[in-house]
Amino acid sequence: MNFNKQKTERKRNALSSPKVRQSSHLTLFFYKYALVVIIALIVTAAGLSIGFIRGILNNTPNISLDSIHSKGFITMIYDKDGNVTRKLSTSDSNRVYVSLDEIPANLQNAFISIEDVRFYNHNGIDMRGIARSLLLGLKEQNLDQGGSTITQQLIKNNVLGIQPEKTTIERIERKIKEQSLALELEKITSKQKILEEYLNAINLGEGTLGVQTASQKYFHKDVSDLTLSECTVLAGITKNPTKMNPITHPNNNAARRMTILKTMLEEHYITKSEYSEAVNDNVYERIQKINARQQKSSTANSYFDDALILQVVHDLKEKLGYDETKAYNAIYSGGLKIYSTQDSKIQKIADKVTNDPKNYPEGTKVALSYSLSGTDKHGREVSYSENDVLSYMKKNKLGNSLIFKNKSAAEESARKFTKSLKKHGVTVINEQVSTVIQPQISMTIMNQNTGQVEALVGGRGVKSENLSLNRATGTTRQPGSTFKVLSTFLPALDAKKMTLATVYDDAPYDYLDTGRPVRNYYKGYRGFSTIRQAVTDSMNIVAAKTMADVTPEVSYEYLQKLGFTTLVDNKTTSDGKTYSDLNQSMALGGLTYGVTNLELTGAFSAVANGGNYYKPSLYTKVVDQSGKVLLKSSSSGTPVMRDSTAFLLTDAMKDVIKKGTGKPATLSSGMPAAGKTGTTTSNYDYWFTGYTPYHTASVWMGYDRNTSFSSGQQHEKIWKLVMDQIIAEKGESKKDFSMPKNIVKARICTKSGKLAVKGVCDHDPRGSTVKTEYFALGTKPNKPCDVHVAVDICKESGYPANSACPPDQLYRRIYITRPKGSRGTTDDSKYQIPDLYVKYMCGLHTPE
């Protein structure tokens, strides 16, 4: 006790010493000063914040019952000639307003449970919800975690409308307006009215806005007749109308639906028996059957319409800051006028030719598409795809491919697999079995002088769904040899001062970066070959050697400027593997993911128009209901290569069609055309990209799942058929590609790429190797051929003559010289000057 007292006393004395007292005064002074500064900063920040908020509120519209009421208008799509091609009338223009007493309590409570569980307790702003969202956002490093009440969502959709939200300030401004108006709205109307307006405005996918339209779409019944299970399906869509679509993504919706049912049970909106009944309801099977019936009686959007809608959605989000819901609301109910670039006459031709069975290889087949969701014998959720069907088939020796000779054979395999699942205790909730005709096709046709897409084919066969697989824009395929022109020969001519006369030795060769041998599609090796010949005959080894000199880095830069977005630059995946397209095989189109038909066509169109790249556009402008232009496509291109480079590549690709791998694409009208073929490893993909002075078009043919087959050059013939009919339909006059003023000519030897030597190059044993070639100004060769050698042979000795050999005993032979270290035997080898001729001369005649 005394010890503790003494210890306390010593501490008090120490603290009362002059030095400590002085230090304490100083500390107190700084604390007071810091406190004053902090208070001043808080006051200043508060003043600025108040001014900022006051400025926002001054620009906030007034709230009224009329302003929160839904408004819907049909959006019209026009073709390039001003004809209406599509009315997007499956949402707002089809909206059927229903009062709250027509909407089941279960549906009301389902939305409240998942969107705003304290809806009846807050005054328009849910502070607990905001706090929870903020904490979740900080945890996941994503501050876009919701927190909006139903009242705020109604104001966002129906009052504030579509506003730019690209910056943080814009999002804060919108949030302040939402919360301010939410407080005001809750003062002038009831919760019931707010909920009613909200349920009639909400986006529920498939172009439906409002619960009545959605009920008719998914269940073919009035909203008043919905069951609890069906109510939770609709409520589950709201979070993301695309990903939670119960038709296209039933598993996603089912998981969301279970969350809603559990919350409704916890909030005592439903009983345990109601919960169990809803869980066991096979609701998604009904949805699929109803959808199938509706699809038979309705016409889906075309592939062009689908691509157009997605491009407009993307641009509304990218350029104006719309979120996904606002973008789709604008398109489906905003009364927009979308002026597309589609030429209906060209589109009709493309559709007819690509859907004609006569234009495909014999033995047309089908591919199986399969999905099943259900529960196993333990009640756990399970799902299966066509890959599981394939595994089952292999295990039971029923086949090793998902490609079948006809629809019935494919469906039979699916039935056997489903039956095996049921035997093992699987309860089926939803099953989808469909077949797709194979091989498939895609085609893009562009006006290269404007960048406008005139027609687009995303597949063959009946298109039954909106926003379904679009093979022209939504899938990537390996481009094969079509890529040589863009990845290799374009930068070679444009950046490395090579020419069409530049020569490489087509001889055995291995990739420098991997050591793998490069193979040509033909047997043997052709020896010295020009870049023009390499383009004409699609020579792999010459392309690979050229890429080595160009370098993948330079190539990649050009491909980026040509609009390719699917190429990879050292991407590391979640499994730790690194992928990159920066390699020598990029010369032959060996890519990580491949390219889309649309982007490949856009890149070639830059060559076709003289070197200017236009990003492919499917619309010219988008106008809102008031006449204001929301979006407008660019009317100017970006120079990505010299006009001389574009001309030289075009001239080389004219030879592809005249006498190379693209002969089947020769146009009947005689219209000049240039193009490039492409076939990938194992004959999975067949390409032809070509252009006339008017249009650029790409055709891809292949199976959706990689399958070897022979196209019989049908892909080239399809291109020809389409282009011939376009020329006839449009009455296009015959004209050639324009030649820039900076192009010159020279007579060169095709074995050296240098100036031809008269009497030598034109006397090659195989025929003359002299050709008139085009060159960009400043690149014309100025040295004579050094590959051909003229040797005078003495008849008596059989060796090169010397000055003493009788003139009447001489004869001349032309030989080829190959560099030291040349590999393998080529077409030039037997014309190569013998080693003895290099070392020895005639020994029978001795000069004096």
Coordinates of N, CA and C in Angstrom, one line a residue, residues 758-827:
K758 N 19.5 -8.8 -119.0 CA 19.1 -9.3 -120.3 C 20.0 -10.4 -120.8
G759 N 19.5 -11.4 -121.3 CA 20.3 -12.5 -121.8 C 20.6 -13.5 -120.7
V760 N 20.3 -13.2 -119.5 CA 20.6 -14.1 -118.3 C 19.3 -14.5 -117.6
C761 N 18.6 -13.5 -117.0 CA 17.4 -13.8 -116.3 C 16.3 -14.3 -117.2
D762 N 16.3 -13.9 -118.4 CA 15.2 -14.3 -119.3 C 15.6 -15.6 -120.0
H763 N 16.7 -16.2 -119.6 CA 17.1 -17.5 -120.2 C 17.2 -18.6 -119.1
D764 N 16.6 -18.4 -118.0 CA 16.5 -19.4 -116.9 C 16.0 -20.7 -117.6
P765 N 16.6 -21.9 -117.2 CA 16.2 -23.1 -117.9 C 14.7 -23.4 -117.8
R766 N 14.1 -22.9 -116.8 CA 12.6 -23.1 -116.6 C 11.8 -22.1 -117.3
G767 N 12.4 -21.1 -118.0 CA 11.7 -20.1 -118.6 C 12.1 -18.7 -118.0
S768 N 11.7 -17.7 -118.6 CA 12.1 -16.3 -118.2 C 11.6 -16.0 -116.8
T769 N 12.4 -15.5 -115.9 CA 12.1 -15.0 -114.6 C 11.9 -13.5 -114.5
V770 N 11.8 -12.9 -115.7 CA 11.7 -11.4 -115.7 C 10.2 -11.1 -115.6
K771 N 10.0 -10.1 -114.7 CA 8.6 -9.6 -114.5 C 8.6 -8.1 -114.3
T772 N 7.6 -7.4 -114.8 CA 7.5 -6.0 -114.5 C 6.7 -5.9 -113.1
E773 N 7.4 -5.2 -112.2 CA 6.8 -5.1 -110.8 C 6.6 -3.7 -110.4
Y774 N 5.6 -3.5 -109.6 CA 5.3 -2.2 -109.0 C 6.1 -1.9 -107.7
F775 N 6.5 -0.7 -107.5 CA 7.3 -0.3 -106.3 C 6.8 1.0 -105.8
A776 N 6.8 1.2 -104.5 CA 6.6 2.5 -104.0 C 7.8 3.4 -104.3
L777 N 7.6 4.6 -104.6 CA 8.7 5.6 -104.9 C 9.8 5.5 -103.9
G778 N 11.0 5.3 -104.4 CA 12.2 5.2 -103.5 C 12.6 3.8 -103.1
T779 N 11.8 2.8 -103.5 CA 12.1 1.4 -103.1 C 12.5 0.6 -104.3
K780 N 12.5 1.1 -105.5 CA 12.8 0.4 -106.7 C 14.3 -0.1 -106.6
P781 N 14.6 -1.3 -106.9 CA 16.0 -1.8 -106.8 C 16.9 -1.1 -107.8
N782 N 18.1 -1.0 -107.5 CA 19.1 -0.3 -108.4 C 20.3 -1.2 -108.7
K783 N 20.3 -2.4 -108.2 CA 21.4 -3.4 -108.5 C 20.9 -4.5 -109.4
P784 N 21.8 -5.1 -110.2 CA 21.4 -6.2 -111.1 C 21.2 -7.5 -110.4
C785 N 20.6 -8.4 -111.0 CA 20.4 -9.8 -110.4 C 21.7 -10.4 -110.1
D786 N 21.9 -11.0 -108.9 CA 23.1 -11.6 -108.5 C 22.8 -13.1 -108.2
V787 N 21.7 -13.6 -108.5 CA 21.3 -15.0 -108.2 C 21.6 -15.8 -109.5
H788 N 21.2 -15.3 -110.6 CA 21.5 -16.0 -111.9 C 23.0 -15.9 -112.3
V789 N 23.6 -16.9 -112.8 CA 25.0 -16.9 -113.2 C 25.0 -17.5 -114.7
A790 N 25.6 -16.7 -115.6 CA 25.8 -17.2 -117.0 C 27.2 -17.8 -117.1
V791 N 27.3 -19.1 -117.4 CA 28.5 -19.8 -117.5 C 28.7 -20.3 -118.9
D792 N 29.9 -20.0 -119.6 CA 30.3 -20.5 -120.9 C 31.0 -21.8 -120.6
I793 N 30.5 -22.9 -121.2 CA 31.1 -24.2 -121.0 C 31.9 -24.7 -122.3
C794 N 33.0 -25.2 -122.0 CA 33.9 -25.8 -123.1 C 33.3 -27.2 -123.4
K795 N 32.9 -27.4 -124.6 CA 32.4 -28.7 -125.0 C 33.4 -29.9 -124.8
E796 N 34.6 -29.6 -125.1 CA 35.6 -30.6 -125.0 C 35.9 -31.1 -123.6
S797 N 36.0 -30.2 -122.6 CA 36.3 -30.6 -121.3 C 35.0 -30.7 -120.4
G798 N 34.0 -30.0 -120.8 CA 32.8 -30.0 -119.9 C 32.9 -29.1 -118.7
Y799 N 33.9 -28.2 -118.7 CA 34.1 -27.3 -117.6 C 34.0 -25.9 -118.1
P800 N 33.9 -24.9 -117.1 CA 33.8 -23.5 -117.5 C 35.0 -23.2 -118.4
A801 N 34.7 -22.5 -119.5 CA 35.8 -22.1 -120.5 C 36.7 -21.1 -119.9
N802 N 37.9 -21.1 -120.4 CA 38.8 -20.0 -120.2 C 39.1 -19.3 -121.5
S803 N 40.0 -18.4 -121.4 CA 40.2 -17.5 -122.6 C 40.8 -18.3 -123.8
A804 N 41.4 -19.5 -123.5 CA 42.0 -20.2 -124.6 C 41.1 -21.2 -125.3
C805 N 39.9 -21.4 -124.7 CA 39.0 -22.4 -125.3 C 38.5 -21.8 -126.6
P806 N 38.4 -22.7 -127.7 CA 37.9 -22.2 -129.0 C 36.5 -21.7 -128.9
P807 N 36.3 -20.5 -129.5 CA 34.9 -20.0 -129.4 C 33.8 -20.9 -130.0
D808 N 34.2 -21.6 -131.1 CA 33.2 -22.5 -131.7 C 32.9 -23.7 -130.8
Q809 N 33.7 -23.9 -129.8 CA 33.5 -25.1 -128.9 C 32.7 -24.7 -127.6
L810 N 32.2 -23.5 -127.5 CA 31.6 -23.0 -126.3 C 30.1 -23.0 -126.4
Y811 N 29.4 -23.2 -125.3 CA 28.0 -23.1 -125.2 C 27.7 -22.5 -123.8
R812 N 26.6 -21.7 -123.7 CA 26.3 -21.0 -122.5 C 25.1 -21.7 -121.7
R813 N 25.3 -21.8 -120.4 CA 24.2 -22.3 -119.5 C 24.0 -21.3 -118.4
I814 N 22.7 -21.2 -117.9 CA 22.3 -20.3 -116.9 C 22.1 -21.1 -115.6
Y815 N 22.7 -20.7 -114.5 CA 22.6 -21.4 -113.2 C 22.1 -20.5 -112.1
I816 N 21.7 -21.1 -111.0 CA 21.2 -20.4 -109.8 C 22.3 -20.6 -108.8
T817 N 22.6 -19.5 -108.0 CA 23.5 -19.6 -106.9 C 22.7 -19.5 -105.6
R818 N 22.9 -20.4 -104.7 CA 22.2 -20.3 -103.4 C 23.3 -20.0 -102.3
P819 N 22.8 -19.3 -101.3 CA 23.7 -18.9 -100.2 C 24.3 -20.1 -99.5
K820 N 25.5 -19.9 -99.0 CA 26.1 -21.0 -98.2 C 25.3 -21.3 -97.0
G821 N 25.2 -22.6 -96.7 CA 24.4 -23.0 -95.5 C 22.9 -23.2 -95.8
S822 N 22.5 -23.0 -97.1 CA 21.1 -23.2 -97.4 C 20.7 -24.7 -97.1
R823 N 19.5 -24.8 -96.5 CA 19.0 -26.1 -96.1 C 18.2 -26.8 -97.2
G824 N 18.3 -28.1 -97.3 CA 17.4 -28.9 -98.1 C 17.4 -28.7 -99.6
T825 N 16.6 -29.5 -100.2 CA 16.5 -29.5 -101.6 C 15.2 -28.7 -102.0
T826 N 15.4 -27.8 -103.0 CA 14.2 -27.0 -103.4 C 14.1 -27.1 -104.9
D827 N 13.1 -26.5 -105.5 CA 13.0 -26.5 -107.0 C 14.2 -25.9 -107.7

